[in-house]
mmCIF file of C-alpha atoms and ligand atoms in Angstrom:
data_model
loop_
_atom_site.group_PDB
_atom_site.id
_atom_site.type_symbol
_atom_site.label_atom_id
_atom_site.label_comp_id
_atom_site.label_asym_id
_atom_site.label_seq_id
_atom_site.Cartn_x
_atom_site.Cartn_y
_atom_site.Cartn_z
ATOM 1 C CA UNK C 1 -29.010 -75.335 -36.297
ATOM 2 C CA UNK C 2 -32.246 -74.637 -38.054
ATOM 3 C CA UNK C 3 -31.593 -73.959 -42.101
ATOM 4 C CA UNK C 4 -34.180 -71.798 -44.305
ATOM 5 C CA UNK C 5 -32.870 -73.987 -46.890
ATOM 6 C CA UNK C 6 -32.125 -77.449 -46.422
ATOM 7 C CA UNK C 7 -28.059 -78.281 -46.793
ATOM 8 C CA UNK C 8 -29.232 -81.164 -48.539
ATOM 9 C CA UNK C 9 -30.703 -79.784 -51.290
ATOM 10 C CA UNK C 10 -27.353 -78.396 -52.755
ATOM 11 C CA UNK C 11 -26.115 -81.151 -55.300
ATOM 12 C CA UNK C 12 -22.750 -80.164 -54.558
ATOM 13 C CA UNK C 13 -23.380 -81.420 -50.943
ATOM 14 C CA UNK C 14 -21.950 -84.241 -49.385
ATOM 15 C CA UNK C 15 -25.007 -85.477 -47.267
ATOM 16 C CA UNK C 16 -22.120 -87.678 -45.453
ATOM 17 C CA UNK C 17 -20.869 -84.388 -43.861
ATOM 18 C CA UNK C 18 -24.121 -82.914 -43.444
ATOM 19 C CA UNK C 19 -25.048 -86.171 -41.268
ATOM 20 C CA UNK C 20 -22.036 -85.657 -39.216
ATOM 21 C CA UNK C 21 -22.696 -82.075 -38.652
ATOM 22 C CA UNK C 22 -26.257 -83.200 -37.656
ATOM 23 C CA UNK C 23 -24.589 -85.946 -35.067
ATOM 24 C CA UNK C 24 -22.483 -83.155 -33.767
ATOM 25 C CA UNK C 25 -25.587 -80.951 -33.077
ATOM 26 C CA UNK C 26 -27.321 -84.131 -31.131
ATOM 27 C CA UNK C 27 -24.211 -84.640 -29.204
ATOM 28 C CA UNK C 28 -24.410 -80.832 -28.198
ATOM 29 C CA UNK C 29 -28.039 -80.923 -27.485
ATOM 30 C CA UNK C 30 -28.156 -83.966 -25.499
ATOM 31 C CA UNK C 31 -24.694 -84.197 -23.786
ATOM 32 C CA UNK C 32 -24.458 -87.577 -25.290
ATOM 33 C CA UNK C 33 -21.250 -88.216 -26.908
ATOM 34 C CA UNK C 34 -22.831 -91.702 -28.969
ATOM 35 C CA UNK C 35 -26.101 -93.194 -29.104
ATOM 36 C CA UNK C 36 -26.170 -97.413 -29.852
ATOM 37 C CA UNK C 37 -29.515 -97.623 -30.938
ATOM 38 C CA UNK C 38 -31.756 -95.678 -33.546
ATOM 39 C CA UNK C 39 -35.399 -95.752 -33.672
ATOM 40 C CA UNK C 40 -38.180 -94.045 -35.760
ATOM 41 C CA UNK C 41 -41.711 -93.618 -34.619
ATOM 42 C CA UNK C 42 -43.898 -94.282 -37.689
ATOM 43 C CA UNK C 43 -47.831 -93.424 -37.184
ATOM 44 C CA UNK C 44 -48.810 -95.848 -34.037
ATOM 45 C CA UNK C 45 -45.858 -96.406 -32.665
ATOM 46 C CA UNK C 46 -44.974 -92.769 -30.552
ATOM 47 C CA UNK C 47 -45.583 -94.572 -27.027
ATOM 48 C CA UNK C 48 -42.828 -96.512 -27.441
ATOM 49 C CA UNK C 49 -40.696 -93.404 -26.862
ATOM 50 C CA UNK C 50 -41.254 -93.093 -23.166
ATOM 51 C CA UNK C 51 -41.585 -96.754 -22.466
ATOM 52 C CA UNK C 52 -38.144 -97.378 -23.460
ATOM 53 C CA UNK C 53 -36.771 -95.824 -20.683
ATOM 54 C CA UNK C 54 -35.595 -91.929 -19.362
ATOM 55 C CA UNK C 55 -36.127 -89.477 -21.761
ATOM 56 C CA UNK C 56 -32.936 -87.377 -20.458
ATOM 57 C CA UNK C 57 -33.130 -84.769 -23.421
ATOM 58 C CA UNK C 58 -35.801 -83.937 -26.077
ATOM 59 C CA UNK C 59 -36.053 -81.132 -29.051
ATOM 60 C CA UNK C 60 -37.673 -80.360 -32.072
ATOM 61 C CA UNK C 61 -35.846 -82.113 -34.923
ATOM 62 C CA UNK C 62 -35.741 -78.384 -36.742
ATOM 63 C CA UNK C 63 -33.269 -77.926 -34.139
ATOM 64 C CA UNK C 64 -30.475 -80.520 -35.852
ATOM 65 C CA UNK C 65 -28.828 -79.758 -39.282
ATOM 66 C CA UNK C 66 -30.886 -81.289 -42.079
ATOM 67 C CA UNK C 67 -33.989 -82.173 -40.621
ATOM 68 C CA UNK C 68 -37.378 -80.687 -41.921
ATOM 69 C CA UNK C 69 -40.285 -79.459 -40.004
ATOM 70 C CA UNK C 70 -42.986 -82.783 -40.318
ATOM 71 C CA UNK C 71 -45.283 -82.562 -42.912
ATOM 72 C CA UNK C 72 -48.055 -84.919 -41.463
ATOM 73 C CA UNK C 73 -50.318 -85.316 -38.435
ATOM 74 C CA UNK C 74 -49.301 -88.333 -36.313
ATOM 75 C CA UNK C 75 -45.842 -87.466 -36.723
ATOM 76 C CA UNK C 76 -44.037 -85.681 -33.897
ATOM 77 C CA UNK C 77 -41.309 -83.964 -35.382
ATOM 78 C CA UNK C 78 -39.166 -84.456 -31.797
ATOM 79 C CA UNK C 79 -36.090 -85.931 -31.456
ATOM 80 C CA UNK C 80 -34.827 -87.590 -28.041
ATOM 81 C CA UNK C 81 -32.410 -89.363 -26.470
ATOM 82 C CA UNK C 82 -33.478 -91.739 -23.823
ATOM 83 C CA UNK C 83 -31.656 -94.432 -21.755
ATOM 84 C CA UNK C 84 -32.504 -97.897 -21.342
ATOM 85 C CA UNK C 85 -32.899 -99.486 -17.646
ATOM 86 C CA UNK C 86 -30.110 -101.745 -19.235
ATOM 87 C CA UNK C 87 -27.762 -98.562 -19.944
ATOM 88 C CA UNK C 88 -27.943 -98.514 -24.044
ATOM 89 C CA UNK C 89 -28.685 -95.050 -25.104
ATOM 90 C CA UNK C 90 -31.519 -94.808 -27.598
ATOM 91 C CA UNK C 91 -31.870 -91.901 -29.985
ATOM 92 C CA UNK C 92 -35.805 -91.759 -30.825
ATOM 93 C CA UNK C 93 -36.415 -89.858 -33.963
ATOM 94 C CA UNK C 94 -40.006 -88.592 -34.114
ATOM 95 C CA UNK C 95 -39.565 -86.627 -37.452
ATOM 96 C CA UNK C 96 -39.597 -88.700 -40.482
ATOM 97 C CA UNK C 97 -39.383 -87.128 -44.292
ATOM 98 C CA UNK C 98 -41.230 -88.814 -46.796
ATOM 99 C CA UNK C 99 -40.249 -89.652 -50.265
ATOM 100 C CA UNK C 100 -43.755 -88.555 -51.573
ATOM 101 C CA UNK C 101 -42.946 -85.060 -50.363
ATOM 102 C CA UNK C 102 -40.587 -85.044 -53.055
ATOM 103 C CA UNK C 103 -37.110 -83.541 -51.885
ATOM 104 C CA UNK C 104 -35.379 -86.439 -52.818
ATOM 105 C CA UNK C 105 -33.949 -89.688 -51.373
ATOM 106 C CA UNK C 106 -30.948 -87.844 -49.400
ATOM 107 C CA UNK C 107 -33.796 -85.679 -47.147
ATOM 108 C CA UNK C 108 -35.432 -89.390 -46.858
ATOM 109 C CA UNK C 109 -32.722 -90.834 -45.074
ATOM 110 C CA UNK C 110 -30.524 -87.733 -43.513
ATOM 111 C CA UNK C 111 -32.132 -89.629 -40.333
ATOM 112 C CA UNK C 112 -30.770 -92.923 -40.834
ATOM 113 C CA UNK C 113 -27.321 -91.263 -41.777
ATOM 114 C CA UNK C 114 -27.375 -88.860 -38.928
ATOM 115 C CA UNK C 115 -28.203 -91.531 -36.296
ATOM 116 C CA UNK C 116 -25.232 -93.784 -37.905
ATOM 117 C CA UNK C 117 -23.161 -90.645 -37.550
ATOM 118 C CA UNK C 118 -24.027 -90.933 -33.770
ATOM 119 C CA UNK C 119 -22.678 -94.248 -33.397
ATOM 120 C CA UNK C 120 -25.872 -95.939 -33.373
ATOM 121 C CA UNK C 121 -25.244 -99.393 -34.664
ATOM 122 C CA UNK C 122 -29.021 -100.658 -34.825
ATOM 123 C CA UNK C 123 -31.466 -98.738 -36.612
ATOM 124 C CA UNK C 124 -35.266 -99.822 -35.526
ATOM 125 C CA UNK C 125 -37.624 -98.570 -38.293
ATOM 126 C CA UNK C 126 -41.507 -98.388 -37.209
ATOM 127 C CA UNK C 127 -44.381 -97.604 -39.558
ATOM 128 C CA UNK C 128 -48.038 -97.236 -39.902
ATOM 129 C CA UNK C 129 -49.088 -99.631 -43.174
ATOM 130 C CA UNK C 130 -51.720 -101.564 -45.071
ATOM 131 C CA UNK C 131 -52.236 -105.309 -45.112
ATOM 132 C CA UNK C 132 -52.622 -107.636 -47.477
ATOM 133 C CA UNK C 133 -52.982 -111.438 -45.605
ATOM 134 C CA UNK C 134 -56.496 -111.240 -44.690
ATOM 135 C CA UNK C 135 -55.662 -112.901 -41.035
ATOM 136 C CA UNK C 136 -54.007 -109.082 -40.073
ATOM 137 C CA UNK C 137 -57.020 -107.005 -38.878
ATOM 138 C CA UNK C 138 -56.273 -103.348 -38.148
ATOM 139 C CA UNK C 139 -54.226 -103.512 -35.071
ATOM 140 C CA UNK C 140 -51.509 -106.348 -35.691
ATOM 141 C CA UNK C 141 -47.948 -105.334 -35.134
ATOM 142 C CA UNK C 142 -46.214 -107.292 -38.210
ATOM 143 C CA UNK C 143 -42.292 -107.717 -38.570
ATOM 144 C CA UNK C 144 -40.792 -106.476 -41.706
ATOM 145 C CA UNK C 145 -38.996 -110.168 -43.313
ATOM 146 C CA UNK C 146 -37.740 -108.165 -46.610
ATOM 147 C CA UNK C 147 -38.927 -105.191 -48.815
ATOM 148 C CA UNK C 148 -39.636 -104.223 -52.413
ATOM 149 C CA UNK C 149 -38.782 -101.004 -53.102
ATOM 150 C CA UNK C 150 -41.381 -99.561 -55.603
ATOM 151 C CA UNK C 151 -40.364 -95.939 -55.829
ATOM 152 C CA UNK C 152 -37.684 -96.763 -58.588
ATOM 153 C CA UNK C 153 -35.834 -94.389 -56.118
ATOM 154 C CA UNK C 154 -32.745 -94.988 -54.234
ATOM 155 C CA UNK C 155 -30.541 -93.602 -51.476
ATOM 156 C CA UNK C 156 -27.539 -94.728 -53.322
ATOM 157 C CA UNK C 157 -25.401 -92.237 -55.469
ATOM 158 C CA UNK C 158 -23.054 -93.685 -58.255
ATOM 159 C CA UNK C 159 -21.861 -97.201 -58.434
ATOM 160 C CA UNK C 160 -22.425 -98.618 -54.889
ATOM 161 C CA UNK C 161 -23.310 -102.085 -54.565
ATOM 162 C CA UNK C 162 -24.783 -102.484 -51.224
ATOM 163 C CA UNK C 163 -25.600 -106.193 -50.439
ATOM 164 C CA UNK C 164 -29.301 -106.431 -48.742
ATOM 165 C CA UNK C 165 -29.338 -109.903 -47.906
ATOM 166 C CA UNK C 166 -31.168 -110.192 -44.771
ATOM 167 C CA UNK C 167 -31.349 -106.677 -44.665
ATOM 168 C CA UNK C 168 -33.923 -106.800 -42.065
ATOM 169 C CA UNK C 169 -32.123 -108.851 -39.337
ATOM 170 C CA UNK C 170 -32.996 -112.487 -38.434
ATOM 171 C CA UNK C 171 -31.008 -112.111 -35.580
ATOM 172 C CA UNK C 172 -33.274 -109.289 -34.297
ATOM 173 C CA UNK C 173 -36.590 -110.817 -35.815
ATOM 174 C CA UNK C 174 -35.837 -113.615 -33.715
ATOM 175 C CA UNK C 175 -35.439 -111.473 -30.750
ATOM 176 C CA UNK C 176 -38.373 -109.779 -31.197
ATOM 177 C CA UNK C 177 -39.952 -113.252 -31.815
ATOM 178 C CA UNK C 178 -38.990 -113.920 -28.140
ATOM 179 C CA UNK C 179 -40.368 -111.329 -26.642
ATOM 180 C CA UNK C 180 -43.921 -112.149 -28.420
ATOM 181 C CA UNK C 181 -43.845 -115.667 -29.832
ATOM 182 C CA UNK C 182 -47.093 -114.539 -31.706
ATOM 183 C CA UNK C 183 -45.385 -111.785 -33.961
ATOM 184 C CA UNK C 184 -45.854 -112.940 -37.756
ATOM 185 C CA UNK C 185 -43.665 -110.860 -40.450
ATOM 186 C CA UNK C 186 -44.058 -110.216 -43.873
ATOM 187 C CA UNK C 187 -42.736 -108.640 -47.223
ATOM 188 C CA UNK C 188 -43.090 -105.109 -47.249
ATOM 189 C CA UNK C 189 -43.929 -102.770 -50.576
ATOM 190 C CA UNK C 190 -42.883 -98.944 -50.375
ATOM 191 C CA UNK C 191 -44.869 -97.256 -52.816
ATOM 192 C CA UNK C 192 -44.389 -93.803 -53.575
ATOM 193 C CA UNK C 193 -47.250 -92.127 -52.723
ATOM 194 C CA UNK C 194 -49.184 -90.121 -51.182
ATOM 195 C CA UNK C 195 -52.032 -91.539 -52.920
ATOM 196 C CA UNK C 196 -52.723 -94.899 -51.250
ATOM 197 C CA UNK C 197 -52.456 -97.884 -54.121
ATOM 198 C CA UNK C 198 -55.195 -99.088 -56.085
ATOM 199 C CA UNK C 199 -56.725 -102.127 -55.835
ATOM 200 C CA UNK C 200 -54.892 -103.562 -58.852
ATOM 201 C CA UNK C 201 -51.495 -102.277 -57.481
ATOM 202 C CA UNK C 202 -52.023 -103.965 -53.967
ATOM 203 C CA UNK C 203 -52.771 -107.012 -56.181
ATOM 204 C CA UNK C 204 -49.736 -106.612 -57.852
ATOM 205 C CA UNK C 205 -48.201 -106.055 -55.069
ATOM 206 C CA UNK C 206 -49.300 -109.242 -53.464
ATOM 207 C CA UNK C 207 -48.584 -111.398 -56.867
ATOM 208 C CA UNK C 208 -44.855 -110.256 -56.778
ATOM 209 C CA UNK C 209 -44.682 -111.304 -53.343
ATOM 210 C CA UNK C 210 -45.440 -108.933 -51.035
ATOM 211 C CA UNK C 211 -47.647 -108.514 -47.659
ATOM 212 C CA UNK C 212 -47.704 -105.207 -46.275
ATOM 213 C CA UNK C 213 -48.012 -101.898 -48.139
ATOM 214 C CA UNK C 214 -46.470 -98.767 -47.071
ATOM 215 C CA UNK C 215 -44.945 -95.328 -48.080
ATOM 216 C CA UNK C 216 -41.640 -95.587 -46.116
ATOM 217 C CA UNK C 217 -38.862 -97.695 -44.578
ATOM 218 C CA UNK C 218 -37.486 -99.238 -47.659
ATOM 219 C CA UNK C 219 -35.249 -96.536 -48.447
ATOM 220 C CA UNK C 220 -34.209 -95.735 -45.151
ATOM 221 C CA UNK C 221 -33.381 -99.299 -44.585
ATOM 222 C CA UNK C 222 -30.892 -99.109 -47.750
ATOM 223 C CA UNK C 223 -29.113 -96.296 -46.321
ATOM 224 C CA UNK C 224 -29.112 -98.219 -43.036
ATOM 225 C CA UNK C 225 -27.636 -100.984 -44.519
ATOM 226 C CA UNK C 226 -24.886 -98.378 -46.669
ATOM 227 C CA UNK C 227 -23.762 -97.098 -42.859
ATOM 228 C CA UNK C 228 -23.531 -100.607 -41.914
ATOM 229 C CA UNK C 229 -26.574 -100.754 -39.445
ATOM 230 C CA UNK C 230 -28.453 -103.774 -38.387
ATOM 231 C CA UNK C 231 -31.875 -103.365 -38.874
ATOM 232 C CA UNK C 232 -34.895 -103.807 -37.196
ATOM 233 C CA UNK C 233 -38.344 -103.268 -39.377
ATOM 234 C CA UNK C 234 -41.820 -103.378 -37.894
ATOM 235 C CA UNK C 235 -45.190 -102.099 -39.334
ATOM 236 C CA UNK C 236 -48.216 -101.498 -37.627
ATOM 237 C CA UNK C 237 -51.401 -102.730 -40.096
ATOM 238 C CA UNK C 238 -53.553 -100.019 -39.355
ATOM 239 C CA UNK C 239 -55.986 -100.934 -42.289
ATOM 240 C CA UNK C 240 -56.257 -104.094 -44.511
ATOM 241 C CA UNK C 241 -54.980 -102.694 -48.110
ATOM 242 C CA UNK C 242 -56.688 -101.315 -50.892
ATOM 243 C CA UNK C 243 -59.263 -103.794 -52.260
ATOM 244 C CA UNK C 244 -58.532 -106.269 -49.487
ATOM 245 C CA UNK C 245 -61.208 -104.084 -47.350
ATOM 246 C CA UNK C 246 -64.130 -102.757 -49.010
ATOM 247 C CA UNK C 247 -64.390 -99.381 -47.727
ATOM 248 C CA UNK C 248 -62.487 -96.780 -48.565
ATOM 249 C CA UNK C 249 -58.942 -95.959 -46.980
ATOM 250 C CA UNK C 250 -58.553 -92.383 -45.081
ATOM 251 C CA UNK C 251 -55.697 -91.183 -43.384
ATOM 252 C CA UNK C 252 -58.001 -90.371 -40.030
ATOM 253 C CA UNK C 253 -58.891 -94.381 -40.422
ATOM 254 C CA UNK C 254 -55.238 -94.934 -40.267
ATOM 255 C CA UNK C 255 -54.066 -92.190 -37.203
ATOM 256 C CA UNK C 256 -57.032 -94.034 -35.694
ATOM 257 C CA UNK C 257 -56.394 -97.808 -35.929
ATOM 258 C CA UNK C 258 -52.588 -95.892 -34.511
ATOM 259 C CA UNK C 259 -54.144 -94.458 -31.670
ATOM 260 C CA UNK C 260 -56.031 -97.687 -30.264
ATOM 261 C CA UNK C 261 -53.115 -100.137 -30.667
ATOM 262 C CA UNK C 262 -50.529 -97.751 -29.751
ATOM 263 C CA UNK C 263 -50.466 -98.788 -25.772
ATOM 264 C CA UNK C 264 -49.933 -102.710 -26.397
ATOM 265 C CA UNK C 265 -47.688 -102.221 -29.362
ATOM 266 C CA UNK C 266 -45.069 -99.520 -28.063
ATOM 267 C CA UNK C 267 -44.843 -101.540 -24.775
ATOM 268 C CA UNK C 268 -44.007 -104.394 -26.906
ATOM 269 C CA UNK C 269 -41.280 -102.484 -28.678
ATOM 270 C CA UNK C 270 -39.806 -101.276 -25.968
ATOM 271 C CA UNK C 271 -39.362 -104.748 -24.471
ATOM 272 C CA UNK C 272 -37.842 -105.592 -27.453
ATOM 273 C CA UNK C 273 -35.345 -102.525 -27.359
ATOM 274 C CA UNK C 274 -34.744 -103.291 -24.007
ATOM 275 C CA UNK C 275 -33.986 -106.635 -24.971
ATOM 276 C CA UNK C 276 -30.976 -105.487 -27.448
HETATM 277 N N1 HPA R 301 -51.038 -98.011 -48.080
HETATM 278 C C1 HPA R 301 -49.956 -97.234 -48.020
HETATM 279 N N2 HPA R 301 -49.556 -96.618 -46.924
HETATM 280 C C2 HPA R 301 -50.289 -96.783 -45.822
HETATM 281 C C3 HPA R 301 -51.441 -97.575 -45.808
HETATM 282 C C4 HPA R 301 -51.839 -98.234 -47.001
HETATM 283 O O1 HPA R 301 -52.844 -98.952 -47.074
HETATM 284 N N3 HPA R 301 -51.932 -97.525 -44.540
HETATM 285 C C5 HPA R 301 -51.092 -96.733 -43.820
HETATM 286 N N4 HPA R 301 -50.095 -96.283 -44.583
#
């Protein structure tokens, strides 16, 4: 069902029950009872969703209870479930909600929650980000090793004390590994936004250990790890980060960089998927 207002945006919500109303709708739409796998399509990575396999059912996210209209270019706010040659049933969700469009951390993740709520038991989160190593030129697929989550933000209400050690999975970074031997991974920053980071905050970034910058993921990763997911991160470094390149950053540079590495990187993901 399509809401004028968002559910989520009551307080008095429980954005657990909102995600399982959400799962219902899917289940209704699609005819599929349970998805296993979960992935969103960050800028780049869209492909992906018809090389994975048979797209058997596909709507506009508006469609499902919670989900908001995309507020970006590059995003395809489409939801679909598609079904691997190898039989695993793959919800793709094309319609991501940004923490720098300020509605809060439970819109952030109502994805992550609703795709748990499906059954899905890996959650595959794409994005389109900056680089710091100097070796990634625009292009370079990059697995996600661990995060730092810079939003001072969280998807986590009251005292719950998730544990993210290897929140992003070795298990499926060394899958992914298999597929393409090549893959590096690195440490990935989710700043607020939408303002890309200064030079001085990419530095920091880089001093407190991190390697990729990015406005997403982080949280959505949390909640994945809350609903007991494992979870799959991989960023697409669609520009070296502020200060690391010269010129200035621009979000046509980034849909861009996207566009031209989208055909070798969402065939590589879906091997990957097709691998789990
Ligand atoms: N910083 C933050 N987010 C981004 C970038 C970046 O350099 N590139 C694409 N998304």
């Amino acid at each position: 069902m399509s809401h004028a207002i968002n559910p989520l945006d009551d307080p008095a919500a429980d954005p657990f029950e909102i995600a399982a109303q959400a799962a219902d709708d899917i289940a209704r739409l699609t005819g599929v009872p349970r998805h296993d796998i979960a992935l969103t399509l960050g800028s780049g990575w869209g492909k992906s969703a018809e090389l994975v396999g048979e797209t058997t059912a596909s709507f506009p996210a508006t469609e499902v209870t919670g989900f908001s209209a995309p507020a970006l270019e590059g995003h395809v706010g489409t939801l679909r479930s598609v079904l691997t040659p190898r039989g695993k049933r793959v919800l793709v969700i094309g319609a991501r909600t940004h923490f720098y469009e300020g509605h809060g951390p439970r819109r952030v993740v109502h994805s992550v929650r609703t795709a748990a709520a499906t059954g899905a038991r890996t959650m595959v989160l794409t994005n389109g980000a900056g680089g710091i190593r100097h070796t990634w030129k625009p292009g370079t697929p990059v697995l996600i090793s661990d995060h730092i989550n810079l939003t001072g933000a969280s998807p986590l209400e009251g005292a719950t004390f998730i544990d993210l050690t290897d929140l992003y999975s070795m298990r499926l970074r060394d899958l992914a590994r298999s597929i393409d031997p090549s893959l590096d991974e690195g440490v990935y920053c989710q700043f607020r936004g939408p303002q890309y980071e200064t030079p001085a905050e990419v530095q920091m970034a880089k001093i407190i250990g991190g390697h990729i910058v990015g406005m997403s993921t982080a949280l959505e990763a949390i909640a994945a790890r809350q609903a007991g997911m494992e979870v799959l991160g991989m960023s697409l470094i669609t520009n070296m980060a502020a200060g690391i390149q010269t010129t200035p950053l621009s979000h046509q540079e980034v849909i861009e960089a996207g566009r031209e590495a989208e055909p070798v990187i969402s065939s590589l993901l879906a091997r990957v998927i097709g691998a789990m």
